[in-house]
Coordinates of C-alpha atoms in Angstrom, one line a residue:
M81 CA 94.8 146.6 40.0
P82 CA 93.7 143.0 39.9
D83 CA 90.2 141.8 38.6
L84 CA 87.4 142.3 42.1
D85 CA 85.3 139.4 40.5
P86 CA 84.6 137.6 43.6
S87 CA 84.4 134.4 41.9
K88 CA 88.7 135.4 41.2
I89 CA 89.5 136.1 44.3
N90 CA 91.5 133.0 45.9
V91 CA 94.6 134.3 47.4
I92 CA 94.0 137.4 50.1
L93 CA 96.7 139.6 52.3
A94 CA 94.9 141.8 54.7
T95 CA 96.8 143.9 57.4
D96 CA 95.3 146.4 60.0
C97 CA 97.6 149.0 60.7
G98 CA 97.7 149.7 64.5
S99 CA 99.0 152.4 66.9
T100 CA 101.8 150.0 67.5
T101 CA 101.6 146.8 65.5
T102 CA 101.2 146.1 61.9
K103 CA 99.3 142.6 62.3
A104 CA 99.1 140.8 58.7
I105 CA 97.1 137.6 57.8
L106 CA 96.8 135.5 54.7
I107 CA 93.5 134.4 53.5
E108 CA 93.6 131.2 50.9
K109 CA 91.0 129.2 49.5
V110 CA 91.3 126.0 50.3
D111 CA 89.5 122.7 48.8
G112 CA 86.7 125.4 48.0
H113 CA 86.8 126.9 50.9
Y114 CA 88.1 130.5 52.7
R115 CA 90.1 129.9 55.5
Q116 CA 92.9 132.0 57.3
T117 CA 96.3 130.2 56.9
F118 CA 98.7 132.5 58.0
R119 CA 99.8 135.6 59.9
G120 CA 102.4 137.8 60.8
E121 CA 102.8 141.1 62.3
A122 CA 105.6 143.9 62.6
P123 CA 106.1 147.1 64.6
T124 CA 104.0 150.2 62.9
T125 CA 106.3 152.6 61.0
V126 CA 104.0 155.8 60.9
E127 CA 106.4 157.6 63.9
E128 CA 109.5 159.3 63.4
P129 CA 112.2 157.9 62.4
V130 CA 110.8 156.2 59.7
A131 CA 107.6 158.0 59.5
D132 CA 106.2 155.5 56.8
V133 CA 103.4 153.1 57.7
T134 CA 104.3 151.4 54.3
V135 CA 107.4 149.7 55.7
G136 CA 105.7 148.1 59.1
V137 CA 103.0 147.1 56.1
R138 CA 106.0 145.5 54.0
N139 CA 107.6 143.6 57.0
A140 CA 104.6 142.1 57.9
A141 CA 103.8 140.8 54.6
A142 CA 107.3 139.7 54.7
E143 CA 106.8 137.4 58.1
V144 CA 103.5 135.9 56.7
A145 CA 105.7 135.1 52.9
E146 CA 108.3 133.7 55.3
L147 CA 106.0 131.4 57.4
S148 CA 103.6 130.4 54.4
G149 CA 106.4 129.8 52.0
R150 CA 104.5 132.3 49.8
R151 CA 106.3 134.6 47.8
L152 CA 104.1 138.1 48.4
L153 CA 107.4 140.7 47.4
D154 CA 109.2 141.1 44.6
D155 CA 113.0 142.2 44.5
D156 CA 112.0 146.0 45.0
G157 CA 109.4 145.2 47.8
N158 CA 106.1 145.6 45.8
L159 CA 103.3 143.3 45.9
I160 CA 103.1 140.9 43.5
R161 CA 99.5 140.8 42.0
P162 CA 97.5 138.9 40.6
A163 CA 98.6 135.5 42.2
Q164 CA 100.8 133.0 39.8
G165 CA 101.2 129.9 41.3
N166 CA 102.2 130.1 44.5
D167 CA 103.6 133.7 44.2
G168 CA 101.6 136.6 45.1
C169 CA 98.1 137.5 46.1
D170 CA 94.7 138.3 44.3
I171 CA 94.1 141.5 46.9
Y172 CA 95.3 143.3 49.2
I173 CA 93.0 145.0 51.7
S174 CA 94.0 147.2 55.1
T175 CA 92.3 149.1 58.1
S176 CA 93.9 151.6 60.2
S177 CA 94.3 153.0 63.4
A178 CA 97.5 154.4 63.6
G179 CA 98.7 157.5 64.5
G180 CA 95.1 157.5 67.1
G181 CA 92.6 156.1 64.3
L182 CA 90.3 158.9 63.2
Q183 CA 89.3 161.6 65.4
V184 CA 85.9 163.9 65.2
L185 CA 84.6 166.9 66.6
V186 CA 80.6 166.8 66.6
T187 CA 78.6 169.8 67.2
G188 CA 74.4 170.2 67.2
V189 CA 71.8 172.4 68.5
V190 CA 70.2 169.5 71.1
R191 CA 72.7 167.3 72.6
E192 CA 70.2 164.6 73.1
M193 CA 68.8 164.6 69.4
S194 CA 70.8 166.3 66.8
A195 CA 74.0 166.0 68.3
A196 CA 73.4 162.7 69.0
S197 CA 72.3 162.0 65.7
A198 CA 75.6 163.1 64.7
E199 CA 77.7 161.3 67.6
R200 CA 76.3 157.9 66.2
A201 CA 77.1 158.8 62.8
A202 CA 80.8 159.3 63.4
L203 CA 81.2 156.4 65.8
G204 CA 79.5 154.3 63.1
A205 CA 82.2 155.3 61.0
G206 CA 84.6 154.0 63.4
A207 CA 85.6 157.3 64.9
I208 CA 87.0 158.7 68.2
V209 CA 84.3 161.5 69.0
L210 CA 86.8 164.2 70.9
D211 CA 84.0 166.0 72.0
L212 CA 80.5 167.0 71.5
I213 CA 80.1 170.8 71.4
A214 CA 76.0 172.0 71.5
S215 CA 73.9 174.6 71.8
N216 CA 72.6 173.6 75.5
D217 CA 75.5 171.9 77.0
R218 CA 75.8 174.3 79.5
R219 CA 79.4 175.9 78.5
R220 CA 79.7 179.7 77.7
P221 CA 80.6 180.4 74.2
H222 CA 83.8 181.7 74.8
D223 CA 84.9 178.5 76.7
Q224 CA 83.3 176.8 73.4
I225 CA 85.4 178.3 71.4
K226 CA 88.4 178.0 73.5
R227 CA 87.5 173.9 73.3
I228 CA 87.3 173.6 69.5
R229 CA 90.8 175.5 69.6
D230 CA 92.6 173.7 71.7
L231 CA 91.4 170.5 70.2
R232 CA 93.2 169.1 66.7
P233 CA 90.5 167.1 65.5
D234 CA 90.8 165.4 61.8
M235 CA 87.3 166.9 60.6
V236 CA 84.1 168.4 62.4
V237 CA 80.6 167.4 62.1
M238 CA 77.6 169.5 62.0
A239 CA 74.3 168.6 62.3
G240 CA 71.3 170.3 64.0
G241 CA 67.3 171.2 63.2
T242 CA 64.9 169.2 61.6
D243 CA 64.5 169.8 57.7
G244 CA 62.4 172.8 57.7
G245 CA 63.1 173.6 61.3
T246 CA 65.3 175.8 63.5
K247 CA 67.9 177.9 61.4
K248 CA 69.0 180.4 64.0
H249 CA 70.3 177.7 66.6
V250 CA 72.4 176.1 63.4
V251 CA 73.4 178.9 62.0
Q252 CA 74.7 180.1 65.8
I253 CA 76.9 177.1 66.4
A254 CA 78.4 177.6 62.7
E255 CA 79.4 180.8 64.1
L256 CA 80.9 179.2 66.8
I257 CA 83.5 177.1 64.7
A258 CA 84.2 179.8 62.0
P259 CA 86.4 182.0 64.4
A260 CA 87.8 179.1 66.4
K261 CA 89.6 178.2 63.3
P262 CA 90.6 174.3 64.5
K263 CA 93.6 172.9 63.3
P264 CA 93.6 169.4 61.9
R265 CA 96.0 167.4 63.2
F266 CA 97.9 166.1 60.1
G267 CA 99.3 168.6 57.7
S268 CA 99.4 172.4 58.1
N269 CA 98.8 173.0 54.6
Y270 CA 95.4 171.3 54.0
R271 CA 91.7 173.2 54.7
M272 CA 89.9 171.8 57.7
P273 CA 87.0 169.7 56.3
V274 CA 83.6 169.9 58.0
I275 CA 80.8 167.8 57.3
F276 CA 77.5 169.8 57.4
A277 CA 74.3 167.1 58.1
G278 CA 71.8 169.7 59.5
N279 CA 68.2 171.6 58.6
K280 CA 68.9 171.3 54.6
E281 CA 67.5 175.0 54.5
A282 CA 70.1 176.3 56.9
A283 CA 73.1 175.3 54.8
S284 CA 73.7 177.9 52.3
E285 CA 74.1 180.6 55.6
V286 CA 76.4 178.0 57.2
S287 CA 78.2 178.1 54.1
E288 CA 78.6 181.6 54.0
T289 CA 79.7 181.7 58.2
F290 CA 82.9 179.9 56.5
D291 CA 85.6 181.2 55.2
E292 CA 88.8 179.4 53.0
S293 CA 90.6 177.4 55.9
V294 CA 87.8 175.0 55.8
T295 CA 86.5 172.6 53.1
L296 CA 82.7 172.5 53.6
S297 CA 80.5 169.5 52.3
V298 CA 77.3 169.5 52.6
V299 CA 75.1 165.9 53.0
D300 CA 71.5 164.8 53.9
N301 CA 70.4 166.2 57.6
V302 CA 70.9 163.1 60.2
R303 CA 68.3 164.0 61.7
P304 CA 65.2 165.0 59.0
E305 CA 62.4 164.2 60.7
L306 CA 61.8 164.0 64.8
E307 CA 61.1 160.6 64.5
F308 CA 63.6 159.6 61.8
E309 CA 67.5 159.1 61.4
N310 CA 69.5 159.4 58.3
L311 CA 72.9 158.5 59.5
A312 CA 74.5 156.8 56.3
P313 CA 75.3 159.9 54.0
A314 CA 77.2 161.3 56.9
R315 CA 78.7 157.9 57.7
D316 CA 79.8 157.6 53.7
C317 CA 81.1 161.6 53.9
I318 CA 83.3 161.0 56.6
H319 CA 85.0 157.7 55.1
D320 CA 85.7 159.8 51.9
L321 CA 87.1 162.6 54.2
F322 CA 88.9 160.3 56.0
L323 CA 90.7 158.7 52.6
E324 CA 91.5 162.2 51.0
H325 CA 92.8 164.4 54.0
V326 CA 93.6 162.3 56.8
M327 CA 95.1 159.4 55.7
A328 CA 96.9 161.4 52.5
H329 CA 98.2 163.5 55.0
A330 CA 99.4 161.0 57.8
P331 CA 102.8 159.7 57.4
G332 CA 103.3 157.2 54.2
Y333 CA 99.5 156.8 53.9
D334 CA 99.7 158.3 50.2
R335 CA 101.7 155.3 49.0
L336 CA 99.6 152.7 51.4
M337 CA 96.2 154.1 49.5
K338 CA 98.1 153.3 46.0
L339 CA 98.7 149.6 47.3
T340 CA 95.6 148.4 48.5
D341 CA 92.4 147.1 45.8
T342 CA 89.6 148.9 48.2
P343 CA 89.4 151.9 50.4
I344 CA 91.5 152.0 53.8
M345 CA 89.0 151.9 56.7
P346 CA 89.3 153.0 60.0
T347 CA 89.7 149.3 62.4
P348 CA 86.6 150.4 64.5
G349 CA 84.2 150.9 61.5
A350 CA 85.5 147.5 59.7
V351 CA 84.9 145.7 63.3
G352 CA 81.0 146.9 63.1
D353 CA 80.6 145.8 59.5
I354 CA 82.0 142.6 60.4
L355 CA 79.1 142.4 63.2
Q356 CA 76.4 143.5 61.2
Q357 CA 77.4 141.3 58.6
I358 CA 77.3 137.8 60.9
A359 CA 73.9 139.9 62.2
R360 CA 72.2 139.7 58.8
A361 CA 73.2 136.4 57.5
R362 CA 72.3 134.1 61.0
Q363 CA 69.6 136.8 62.0
I364 CA 70.5 137.5 65.9
N365 CA 71.5 140.0 68.2
C366 CA 74.9 140.5 68.9
V367 CA 77.2 142.3 71.0
G368 CA 80.7 142.6 70.4
V369 CA 83.5 144.1 72.8
D370 CA 87.2 145.3 72.2
I371 CA 89.3 146.1 75.6
G372 CA 92.3 147.8 75.0
G373 CA 94.7 149.5 77.0
A374 CA 93.4 153.4 77.2
T375 CA 89.7 152.6 75.7
T376 CA 87.1 149.8 75.4
D377 CA 84.8 149.4 72.5
V378 CA 81.4 148.0 72.8
F379 CA 79.6 147.3 69.1
S380 CA 75.9 146.0 69.4
V381 CA 73.5 145.3 66.6
F382 CA 70.0 145.0 67.9
E383 CA 66.5 144.2 66.2
G384 CA 64.9 148.1 66.2
A385 CA 61.6 149.3 66.6
D386 CA 60.8 148.9 62.8
G387 CA 61.9 145.2 62.8
S388 CA 65.5 146.0 60.8
P389 CA 69.1 145.4 62.9
T390 CA 70.5 149.2 64.4
F391 CA 74.3 148.3 64.9
N392 CA 75.2 151.0 67.8
R393 CA 79.4 151.7 68.9
T394 CA 80.5 153.1 71.9
V395 CA 84.0 154.3 72.8
S396 CA 84.6 154.6 76.5
A397 CA 87.9 156.5 76.3
N398 CA 88.6 156.6 79.8
L399 CA 88.6 152.7 80.6
G400 CA 91.3 150.7 79.7
M401 CA 93.9 148.2 81.1
S402 CA 97.2 149.9 81.2
Y403 CA 96.8 153.9 80.6
S404 CA 93.7 154.5 81.8
I405 CA 93.4 151.6 84.6
S406 CA 93.6 154.1 87.6
N407 CA 90.9 155.7 86.2
V408 CA 88.5 152.3 85.8
C409 CA 89.3 151.7 89.4
S410 CA 88.5 155.4 90.6
E411 CA 85.5 155.4 88.4
A412 CA 84.0 151.8 89.8
G413 CA 85.4 151.9 93.4
M414 CA 88.1 149.6 94.7
E415 CA 85.4 147.9 97.0
N416 CA 83.8 147.2 93.3
V417 CA 86.9 145.6 92.2
L418 CA 87.8 143.5 95.2
R419 CA 84.2 141.8 95.0
W420 CA 85.6 140.0 92.1
A421 CA 88.9 139.0 93.7
D422 CA 89.9 137.8 97.0
Q423 CA 88.8 140.4 99.8
T424 CA 92.1 139.3 102.0
M425 CA 94.1 141.1 99.1
D426 CA 96.1 144.5 100.9
E427 CA 94.1 147.5 99.3
R428 CA 97.3 149.8 99.7
E429 CA 99.6 147.1 97.9
L430 CA 96.4 147.3 95.1
R431 CA 96.7 151.0 94.9
N432 CA 100.5 150.6 94.4
R433 CA 100.3 148.1 91.8
V434 CA 97.4 150.2 89.6
K435 CA 100.2 153.2 89.9
N436 CA 102.8 150.7 88.5
K437 CA 100.6 149.5 85.5
M438 CA 100.4 153.0 84.9
I439 CA 104.3 153.5 84.7
R440 CA 104.7 150.6 82.8
P441 CA 102.0 150.1 80.5
T442 CA 102.9 147.0 78.9
T443 CA 103.6 144.9 82.0
I444 CA 101.5 141.5 82.6
P445 CA 100.8 139.8 85.4
Q446 CA 103.9 137.5 86.6
T447 CA 102.0 136.4 89.8
A448 CA 98.7 134.5 90.2
E449 CA 97.1 137.2 92.6
A450 CA 98.4 139.7 90.1
L451 CA 96.5 137.8 87.6
V452 CA 93.0 137.7 89.7
F453 CA 93.3 141.3 89.9
E454 CA 93.7 142.0 86.3
Q455 CA 90.6 140.6 85.5
A456 CA 89.1 141.7 88.5
V457 CA 89.4 145.3 87.0
A458 CA 88.9 144.1 83.4
R459 CA 85.4 142.9 84.7
E460 CA 84.3 146.3 86.2
A461 CA 86.2 148.6 82.7
L462 CA 83.8 145.8 80.8
R463 CA 80.6 146.4 83.2
L464 CA 81.1 150.2 83.0
A465 CA 81.6 150.5 79.3
Y466 CA 78.5 148.2 78.6
Q467 CA 76.8 150.1 80.7
Q468 CA 77.7 153.3 78.9
H469 CA 76.6 151.7 75.9
K470 CA 73.4 150.7 76.8
E471 CA 72.8 154.4 77.8
F472 CA 73.8 155.7 74.4
A473 CA 72.1 152.8 72.3
T474 CA 68.6 154.2 72.5
T475 CA 65.1 154.6 70.8
L476 CA 65.4 158.6 69.3
K477 CA 64.7 161.0 72.3
G478 CA 62.3 163.6 71.8
V479 CA 59.7 161.8 70.0
Q480 CA 57.3 161.2 72.8
Q481 CA 54.3 162.9 73.5
Q482 CA 55.4 165.8 76.3
R483 CA 53.7 168.9 78.2
T484 CA 56.7 170.9 77.3
V485 CA 59.9 171.1 75.0
G486 CA 61.5 170.8 78.5
D487 CA 59.7 167.7 79.3
T488 CA 61.6 165.6 76.0
F489 CA 65.1 165.6 78.2
V490 CA 63.7 163.8 81.3
Q491 CA 61.2 161.7 80.2
E492 CA 62.4 158.1 79.7
G493 CA 59.9 157.1 77.2
G494 CA 61.7 158.8 74.0
G495 CA 65.1 157.0 75.2
R496 CA 64.7 153.3 76.0
S497 CA 67.6 151.2 75.4
I498 CA 67.6 149.0 72.6
V499 CA 70.0 146.6 73.9
D500 CA 68.2 144.0 75.6
N501 CA 70.5 141.1 77.3
M502 CA 67.4 138.6 76.9
K503 CA 67.4 138.8 73.2
L504 CA 71.0 138.7 73.4
D505 CA 71.9 135.6 70.8
L506 CA 75.6 136.1 70.3
L507 CA 78.5 138.0 72.4
V508 CA 81.7 138.3 71.0
A509 CA 85.0 139.5 73.2
S510 CA 88.8 140.6 72.1
G511 CA 91.6 142.4 73.5
G512 CA 94.3 141.5 75.7
V513 CA 93.1 140.7 79.0
L514 CA 90.1 138.9 77.9
S515 CA 91.7 137.0 74.3
H516 CA 95.3 136.0 76.4
A517 CA 93.6 134.5 79.4
P518 CA 95.7 132.2 80.6
E519 CA 92.5 129.3 80.4
M520 CA 89.4 129.8 78.4
L521 CA 87.0 129.4 81.5
Q522 CA 88.7 132.8 82.7
T523 CA 87.6 134.5 80.0
A524 CA 83.9 133.1 79.5
Q525 CA 83.7 133.9 83.4
M526 CA 84.6 138.1 82.7
M527 CA 82.3 138.5 80.5
I528 CA 79.7 136.4 82.3
D529 CA 80.3 138.8 85.3
A530 CA 80.6 141.9 83.2
F531 CA 77.8 141.6 80.2
E532 CA 75.2 139.3 82.7
P533 CA 73.9 138.0 79.9
E534 CA 70.2 136.4 80.5
G535 CA 68.5 133.5 79.0
F536 CA 70.3 131.5 76.3
T537 CA 73.5 133.4 75.0
E538 CA 76.3 132.1 72.8
L539 CA 79.6 133.3 74.2
A540 CA 82.9 133.1 71.6
K541 CA 86.2 135.0 71.3
D542 CA 88.4 136.7 68.5
S543 CA 91.3 134.4 67.9
I544 CA 93.4 136.7 66.7
F545 CA 92.0 139.9 66.6
M546 CA 90.6 139.2 63.0
M547 CA 87.3 140.9 62.9
P548 CA 89.0 144.5 61.6
H549 CA 90.3 142.9 58.7
L550 CA 87.1 140.9 57.7
G551 CA 85.4 143.2 58.2
V552 CA 87.1 145.1 54.9
L553 CA 86.8 142.3 53.4
A554 CA 83.3 142.0 53.6
A555 CA 82.9 145.1 51.6
V556 CA 84.5 143.0 48.5
H557 CA 84.0 139.4 49.0
P558 CA 81.2 139.1 51.7
E559 CA 80.7 135.2 51.3
A560 CA 84.3 134.5 52.0
A561 CA 83.9 137.3 55.7
L562 CA 81.8 135.3 56.8
E563 CA 83.3 131.6 56.2
V564 CA 86.2 132.9 57.7
F565 CA 84.5 134.6 60.3
E566 CA 82.8 131.8 61.4
K567 CA 85.6 128.6 60.9
D568 CA 88.9 130.6 62.0
C569 CA 88.4 133.9 63.7
L570 CA 85.8 132.7 66.2
I571 CA 86.4 130.7 68.9
S572 CA 83.4 129.4 70.6
L573 CA 83.5 129.0 74.2
G574 CA 80.3 127.7 74.8
T575 CA 76.6 128.6 75.8
V576 CA 75.5 130.4 79.2
I577 CA 71.9 130.3 80.4
A578 CA 70.7 132.6 83.1
P579 CA 67.4 133.6 84.2
K580 CA 66.9 136.9 85.2
G581 CA 65.2 137.5 88.5
V582 CA 66.5 137.5 92.0
T583 CA 65.5 134.9 94.5
K584 CA 66.8 133.9 98.2
L585 CA 69.4 131.6 99.0
G586 CA 68.5 127.6 99.2
R587 CA 65.7 128.2 96.9
V588 CA 65.7 126.4 93.1
A589 CA 66.7 129.4 90.0
M590 CA 66.6 126.3 87.5
S591 CA 65.6 122.8 87.0
Y592 CA 67.1 121.4 83.8
R593 CA 67.3 118.5 81.1
I594 CA 70.2 118.2 78.6
S595 CA 70.2 115.4 76.0
G596 CA 72.9 115.3 73.4
S597 CA 75.4 112.8 72.2
T598 CA 77.8 112.8 74.7
L599 CA 75.7 115.0 77.1
S600 CA 72.5 113.5 79.2
E601 CA 71.6 114.9 82.6
E602 CA 69.0 116.0 84.4
G603 CA 68.5 118.4 88.0
E604 CA 67.9 121.1 89.8
I605 CA 70.2 124.7 89.9
Y606 CA 70.0 126.6 93.6
F607 CA 70.0 130.2 93.5
G608 CA 73.3 131.5 94.0
E609 CA 75.1 128.0 91.9
Q610 CA 77.5 128.0 88.3
V611 CA 77.1 124.8 87.0
I612 CA 79.6 123.4 83.6
F613 CA 78.5 120.7 81.6
P614 CA 81.2 119.7 79.0
L615 CA 80.2 119.8 75.7
E616 CA 82.8 120.2 72.8
G617 CA 82.8 122.8 69.9
G618 CA 80.7 121.4 67.2
E619 CA 78.6 119.4 69.4
T620 CA 75.3 120.7 70.0
A621 CA 72.2 119.6 72.5
D622 CA 69.1 119.6 73.2
V623 CA 68.0 121.9 76.7
T624 CA 64.9 122.4 78.6
I625 CA 65.4 124.8 81.3
T626 CA 62.0 125.5 83.5
P627 CA 63.0 128.8 86.0
G628 CA 62.3 128.9 89.7
R629 CA 59.7 131.0 90.7
G630 CA 59.3 134.4 89.9
L631 CA 62.3 134.0 87.8
D632 CA 62.7 134.0 83.5
V633 CA 64.7 132.9 80.9
G634 CA 62.8 134.2 78.2
A635 CA 59.2 132.8 77.9
G636 CA 58.4 134.5 81.0
K637 CA 58.5 134.2 84.9
G638 CA 58.5 130.4 85.7
K639 CA 57.8 129.5 81.9
S640 CA 60.2 126.7 80.2
V641 CA 62.1 126.8 77.4
S642 CA 63.4 124.5 75.1
R643 CA 66.3 125.1 73.1
T644 CA 69.3 123.3 71.0
V645 CA 72.1 125.3 72.2
K646 CA 76.1 125.2 70.9
G647 CA 79.4 123.9 73.0
G648 CA 82.3 124.8 73.0
T649 CA 85.9 125.2 74.6
V650 CA 84.2 125.9 77.9
G651 CA 81.0 124.3 77.6
L652 CA 77.4 124.6 79.1
I653 CA 77.2 127.2 81.7
L654 CA 74.0 127.2 83.9
D655 CA 74.4 130.2 86.0
G656 CA 71.9 130.1 88.8
R657 CA 73.1 133.8 90.0
G658 CA 70.3 135.6 89.4
R659 CA 69.8 138.9 87.1
P660 CA 71.4 141.5 88.2
L661 CA 73.9 139.8 89.9
W662 CA 74.7 143.1 92.3
P663 CA 71.3 144.2 92.9
D664 CA 72.6 146.9 95.0
D665 CA 74.4 148.5 92.6

């Protein structure tokens, strides 16, 4: 294994083993700076007939080698390490979501409290949460046991009770899981991993409940006190078990684990890590989204109540652009989809288009009308996913003063969303419909319409979905990861400025004064208008915005704000349509 001293790392090979495609990138130190230089991909080979993920990895690496002229594999197909001249790489790192990624069952006593904290730990580790079983989820015990039996999770994460608090209900949850004997998704001959992250005083009784069919790991409580979350121990344990149990039994992953120089990370967990790195480095609040065929992942890093950055991730499992497109149309309503498109489109024809997309999920729009409709559906999928994320990313429920225990769960004071669009500094997009839009303006417009950023917000997209590779690299060489993220990963679309609030059509939404090396403008934007000024990537401009009466761009209603803004491929967007865009929603 090569030396992981960052000063000696000059050539990095990174792969992301997705469910269908394995993507490889080469990162090299060029003139003292780290740059992403070449990229290759190959079909993922985790399924039969190959059933060995390393075959796809080697094929993707071989394509990078062919494009770069750098020999990465020897005659036996082994990676050449460390780099010598024009041969080999210094380190090889990888992420994975192949085989459906990391799938977890979460349990807790109170759904809105201990179970929600355990869910945040699992999502932060890059997991898909299959279900959340809690004492107060209104299902009868036999229904809960049947559900546990029907699922085939990779592991179970248990929480419940504050330290020194209730033990009875925590043990009752264990008594549901034990007789259900959940079976693991991969490998029939190993014991189901169960992580207990609840009341430490209940650990011994919980342990006695289980037999040898499970492997129990006891970690610090995710909710040791009502007012405090401690997610790191559970998250770290999930990562460890992901490698020891899940990856070890997935086809070919035992060989892949021997190839890599750092532990394999779940793809979403790696994306979350690089976003947290950039938020810390720039001291900003940011949101990232990855919209796929079946799911939409939303990541956010916002300053919490204690001033430290708080990370949240949600997976909207039925909001996607191919397999889940009919669910998007059903949940949003076709009238909400059509408000982004030409209202004269024939609704029956569009419903047939949705059904055809489900039958042939890999097809792409062939006509301008089909593209407009797909991008309209994308806006609603993103809007709904972001709405779910904001409802999940809250301050801790149950910590406010309440009259009764029952009031805890109906009062909003302890569950206020920490996602604040006015404080959002950077919005990053990835996923096919956003990354592959024919025009950058279309990507920017979908992001603005779906997320409704307020005040001053920088827009960017992930050029080739490089964030997973950089997330795992950040664990070894954070400086290199951040440098490549800034220079090669992000394509800056520009900056959007939008007042919060609604006024009457014809009234002034904002007055502006723009001063830059290539741009000098001043004037007014009326409510309902949107104007774009050209401002290239790498350029900046000094902007002063005075919002109209009753509107706010960050300093309060009617108060001016002056900022230096960044340009991009789209430019500077002044959006006077108001927030919310659809007040009746």
